[in-house]
Coordinates of C-alpha atoms in Angstrom, one line a residue:
X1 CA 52.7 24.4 -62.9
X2 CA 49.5 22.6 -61.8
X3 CA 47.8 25.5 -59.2
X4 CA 49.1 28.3 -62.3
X5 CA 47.8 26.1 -65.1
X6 CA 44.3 26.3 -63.6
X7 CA 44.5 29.5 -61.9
X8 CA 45.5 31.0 -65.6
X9 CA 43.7 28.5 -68.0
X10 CA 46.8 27.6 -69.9
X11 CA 49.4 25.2 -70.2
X12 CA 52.2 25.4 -68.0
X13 CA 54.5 23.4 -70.0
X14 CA 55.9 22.2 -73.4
X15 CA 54.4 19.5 -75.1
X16 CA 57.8 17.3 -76.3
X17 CA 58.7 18.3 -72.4
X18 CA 55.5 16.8 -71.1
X19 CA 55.9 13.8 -73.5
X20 CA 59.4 12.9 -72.2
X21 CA 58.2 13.2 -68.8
X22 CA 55.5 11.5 -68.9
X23 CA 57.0 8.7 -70.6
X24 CA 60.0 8.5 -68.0
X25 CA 58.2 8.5 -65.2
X26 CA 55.7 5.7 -66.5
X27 CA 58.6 3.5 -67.9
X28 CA 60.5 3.6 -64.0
X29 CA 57.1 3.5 -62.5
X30 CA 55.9 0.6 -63.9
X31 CA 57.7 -1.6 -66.3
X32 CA 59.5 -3.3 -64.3
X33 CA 58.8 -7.2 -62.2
X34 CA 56.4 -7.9 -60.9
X35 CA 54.1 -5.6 -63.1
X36 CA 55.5 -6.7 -66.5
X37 CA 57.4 -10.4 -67.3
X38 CA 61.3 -10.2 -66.0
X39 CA 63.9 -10.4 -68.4
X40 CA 61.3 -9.1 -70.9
X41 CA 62.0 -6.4 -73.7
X42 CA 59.4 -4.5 -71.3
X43 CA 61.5 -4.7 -68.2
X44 CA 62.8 -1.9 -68.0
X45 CA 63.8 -0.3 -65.1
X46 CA 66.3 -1.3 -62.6
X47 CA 65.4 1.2 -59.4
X48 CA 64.4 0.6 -56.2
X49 CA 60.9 -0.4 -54.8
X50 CA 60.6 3.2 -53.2
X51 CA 61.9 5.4 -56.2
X52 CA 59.3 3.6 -58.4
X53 CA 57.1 4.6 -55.9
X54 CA 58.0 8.0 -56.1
X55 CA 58.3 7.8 -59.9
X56 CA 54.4 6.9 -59.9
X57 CA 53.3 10.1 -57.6
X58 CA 55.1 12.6 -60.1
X59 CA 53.2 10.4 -63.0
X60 CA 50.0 11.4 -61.8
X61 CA 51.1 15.0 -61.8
X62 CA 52.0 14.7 -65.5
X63 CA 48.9 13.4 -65.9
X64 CA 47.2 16.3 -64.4
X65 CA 49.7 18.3 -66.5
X66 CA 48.5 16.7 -69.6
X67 CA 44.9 17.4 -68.7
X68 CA 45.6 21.1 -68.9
X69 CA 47.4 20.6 -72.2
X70 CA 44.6 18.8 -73.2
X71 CA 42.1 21.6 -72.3
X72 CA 44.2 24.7 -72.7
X73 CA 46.9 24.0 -75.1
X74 CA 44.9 25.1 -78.4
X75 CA 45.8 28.6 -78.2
X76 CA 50.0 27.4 -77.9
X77 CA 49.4 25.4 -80.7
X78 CA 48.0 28.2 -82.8
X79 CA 50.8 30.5 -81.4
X80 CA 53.6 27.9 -82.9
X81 CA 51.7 26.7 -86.3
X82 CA 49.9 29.8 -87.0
X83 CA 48.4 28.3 -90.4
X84 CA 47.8 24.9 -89.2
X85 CA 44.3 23.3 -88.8
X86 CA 42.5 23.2 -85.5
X87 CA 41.5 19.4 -86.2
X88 CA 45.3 18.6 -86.0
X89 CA 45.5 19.8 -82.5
X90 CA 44.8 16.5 -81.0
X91 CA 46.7 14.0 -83.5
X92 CA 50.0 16.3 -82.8
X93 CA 49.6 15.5 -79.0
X94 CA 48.9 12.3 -79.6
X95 CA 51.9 11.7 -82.0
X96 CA 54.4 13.7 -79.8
X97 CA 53.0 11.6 -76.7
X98 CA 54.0 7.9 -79.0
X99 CA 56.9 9.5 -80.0
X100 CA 58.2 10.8 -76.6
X101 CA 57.2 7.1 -75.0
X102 CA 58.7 5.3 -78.2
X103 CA 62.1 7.1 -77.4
X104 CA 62.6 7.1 -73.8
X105 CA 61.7 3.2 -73.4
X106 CA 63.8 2.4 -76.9
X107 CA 66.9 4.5 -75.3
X108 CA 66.9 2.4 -72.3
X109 CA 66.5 -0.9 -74.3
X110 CA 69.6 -0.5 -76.4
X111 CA 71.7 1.5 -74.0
X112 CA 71.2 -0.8 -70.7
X113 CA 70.7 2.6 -69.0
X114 CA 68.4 0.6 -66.3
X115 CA 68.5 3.6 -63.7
X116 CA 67.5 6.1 -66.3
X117 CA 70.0 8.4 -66.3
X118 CA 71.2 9.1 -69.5
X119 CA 67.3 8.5 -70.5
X120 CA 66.6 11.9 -68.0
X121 CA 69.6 14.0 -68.8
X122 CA 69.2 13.9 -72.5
X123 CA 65.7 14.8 -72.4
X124 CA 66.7 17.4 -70.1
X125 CA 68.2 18.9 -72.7
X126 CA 64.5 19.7 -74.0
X127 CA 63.2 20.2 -70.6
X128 CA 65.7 23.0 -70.1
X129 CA 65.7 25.1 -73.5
X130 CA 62.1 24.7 -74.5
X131 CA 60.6 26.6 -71.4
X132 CA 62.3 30.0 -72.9
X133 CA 60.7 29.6 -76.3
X134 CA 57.0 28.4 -75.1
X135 CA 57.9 32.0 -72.8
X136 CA 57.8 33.9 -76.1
X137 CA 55.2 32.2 -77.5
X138 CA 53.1 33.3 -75.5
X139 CA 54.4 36.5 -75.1
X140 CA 53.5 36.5 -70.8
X141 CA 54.4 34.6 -68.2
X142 CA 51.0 33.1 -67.8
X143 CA 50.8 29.5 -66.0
X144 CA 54.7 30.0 -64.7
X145 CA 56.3 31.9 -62.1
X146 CA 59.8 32.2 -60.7
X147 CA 59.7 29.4 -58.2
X148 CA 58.4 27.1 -61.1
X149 CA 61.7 28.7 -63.0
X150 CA 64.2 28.4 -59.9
X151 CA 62.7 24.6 -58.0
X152 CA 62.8 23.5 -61.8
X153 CA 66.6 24.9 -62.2
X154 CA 68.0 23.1 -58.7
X155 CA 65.4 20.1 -59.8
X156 CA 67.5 19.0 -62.6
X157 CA 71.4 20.5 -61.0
X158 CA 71.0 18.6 -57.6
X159 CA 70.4 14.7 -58.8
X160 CA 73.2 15.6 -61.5
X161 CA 75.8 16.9 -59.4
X162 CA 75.0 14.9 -56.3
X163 CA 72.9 11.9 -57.2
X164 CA 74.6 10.8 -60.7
X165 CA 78.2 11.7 -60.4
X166 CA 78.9 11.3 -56.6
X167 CA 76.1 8.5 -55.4
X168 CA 75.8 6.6 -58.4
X169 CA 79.3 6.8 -60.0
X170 CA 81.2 7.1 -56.8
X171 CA 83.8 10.0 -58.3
X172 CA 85.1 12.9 -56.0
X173 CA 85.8 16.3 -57.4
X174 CA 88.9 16.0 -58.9
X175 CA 87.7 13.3 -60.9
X176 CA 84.6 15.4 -62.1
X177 CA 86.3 18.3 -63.3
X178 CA 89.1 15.6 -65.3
X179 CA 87.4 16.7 -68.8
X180 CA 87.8 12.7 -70.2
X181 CA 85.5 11.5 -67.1
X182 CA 81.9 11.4 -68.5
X183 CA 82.3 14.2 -70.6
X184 CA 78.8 13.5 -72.3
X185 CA 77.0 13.8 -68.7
X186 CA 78.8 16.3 -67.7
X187 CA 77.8 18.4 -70.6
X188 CA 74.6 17.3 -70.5
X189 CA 74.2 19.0 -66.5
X190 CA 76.0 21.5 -67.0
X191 CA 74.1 22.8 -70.7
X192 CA 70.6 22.0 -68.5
X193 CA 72.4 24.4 -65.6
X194 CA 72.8 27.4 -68.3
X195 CA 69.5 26.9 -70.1
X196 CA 67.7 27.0 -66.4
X197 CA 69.7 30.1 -65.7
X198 CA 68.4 31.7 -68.8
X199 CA 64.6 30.8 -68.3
X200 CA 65.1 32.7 -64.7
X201 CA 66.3 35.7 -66.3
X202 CA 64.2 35.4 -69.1
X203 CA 60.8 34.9 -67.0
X204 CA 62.2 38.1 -64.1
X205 CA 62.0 40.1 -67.3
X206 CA 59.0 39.2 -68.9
X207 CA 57.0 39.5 -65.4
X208 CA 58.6 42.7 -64.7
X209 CA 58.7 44.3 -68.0
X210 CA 55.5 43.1 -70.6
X211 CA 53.6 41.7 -67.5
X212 CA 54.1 44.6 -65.2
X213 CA 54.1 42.8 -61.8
X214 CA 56.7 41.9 -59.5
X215 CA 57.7 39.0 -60.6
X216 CA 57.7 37.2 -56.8
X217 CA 53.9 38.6 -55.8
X218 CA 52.6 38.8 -59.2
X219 CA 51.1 42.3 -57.7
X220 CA 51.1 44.7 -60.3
X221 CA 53.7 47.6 -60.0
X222 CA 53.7 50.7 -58.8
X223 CA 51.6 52.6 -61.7
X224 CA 49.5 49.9 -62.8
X225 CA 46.6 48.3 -61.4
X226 CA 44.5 45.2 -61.8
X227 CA 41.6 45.5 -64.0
X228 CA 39.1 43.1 -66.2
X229 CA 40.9 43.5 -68.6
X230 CA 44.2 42.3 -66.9
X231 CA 47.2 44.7 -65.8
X232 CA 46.6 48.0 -67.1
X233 CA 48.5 51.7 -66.8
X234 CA 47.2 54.1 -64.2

């Protein structure tokens, strides 16, 4: 999302998406002893030393992801308020941003949820489905391609299937498929699964079809050709 955001001058990805993002990997990062007090509203996270550490590398990407929105998300923001004013641009990112931090670190406070799992796989739910409308929106599939679609899809299904039902909860199979274990979380995977599978299909097309390039090479098709003016008819 980073290399096509640049390469493309757009914005690779959602704005609520980015918020929730951003705001996870922050609270797991670092609210948590020794950075803030423990036992404090603002410690937060319960994961290990090394996941944090993790959690803080993919931070800086959103940060770099948030830079591009910054700089390039004007014309998405036009695109899904038509008749809104250009000065409102920053105040909405700035709002969605509170908004997005207020509920992920509020969620965890009330819930317990000290791993972050619910925290993630409701805001998955966001992740998953808004990808396909910012698609249209734009009407290309500018600052995306299909291994951004297909690493995002087995992104979110791997630590689901494997991570938060097998490692964390400790169930086999025939306990996941019982519909009364979990159903929440198991809904919540499994609607992120079919939304991801969508966005693949969605983005193939819109490559193939209004972008005419292959949508693995990004080379135009046979009967088109690059020109200054982008992918043109021969």
């Amino acid at each position: 999302i980073i290399y096509y955001g640049f390469k493309h001058k757009t914005s690779g990805m959602p704005l609520l998406v980015l918020g929730l993002n951003w705001s996870w990997e922050f609270i797991f990062a670092f609210l948590g002893a020794p950075i803030v007090p423990a036992g404090s509203m603002l410690d937060l996270t319960a994961q290990t030393g090394v996941q944090r550490i993790v959690n803080a590398i993919w931070f800086l990407f959103d940060c770099a992801i948030l830079y591009l929105k910054f700089k390039y998300g004007r014309d998405e923001f036009k695109a899904s308020m038509p008749n809104a004013p250009d000065k409102l641009f920053y105040p909405e990112l700035i709002f969605i941003l509170f908004c997005s931090f207020c509920a992920v670190m509020f969620s965890v406070n009330e819930w317990g949820d000290h791993n972050g799992v619910y925290a993630a796989y409701l805001q998955n739910i966001f992740i998953s489905s808004l990808f396909i409308p910012m698609l249209y929106r734009k009407g290309s599939g500018a600052g995306q391609s299909m291994w951004i679609a297909i690493t995002k899809c087995l992104g979110t299904t791997a630590p689901g299937f494997m991570g938060v039902m097998i490692r964390e909860y400790g169930c086999n199979w025939s306990i996941f498929v019982d519909f009364e274990f979990m159903p929440l979380m198991k809904f919540l995977i499994e609607a992120c699964l079919v939304f991801d599978i969508v966005y693949i299909v969605c983005l193939y097309r819109m490559l193939k079809y209004h972008d005419h390039v292959n949508p693995w090479t990004r080379k135009p098709l046979p009967g088109y050709v690059m020109s200054e003016d982008g992918i043109v008819a021969i």
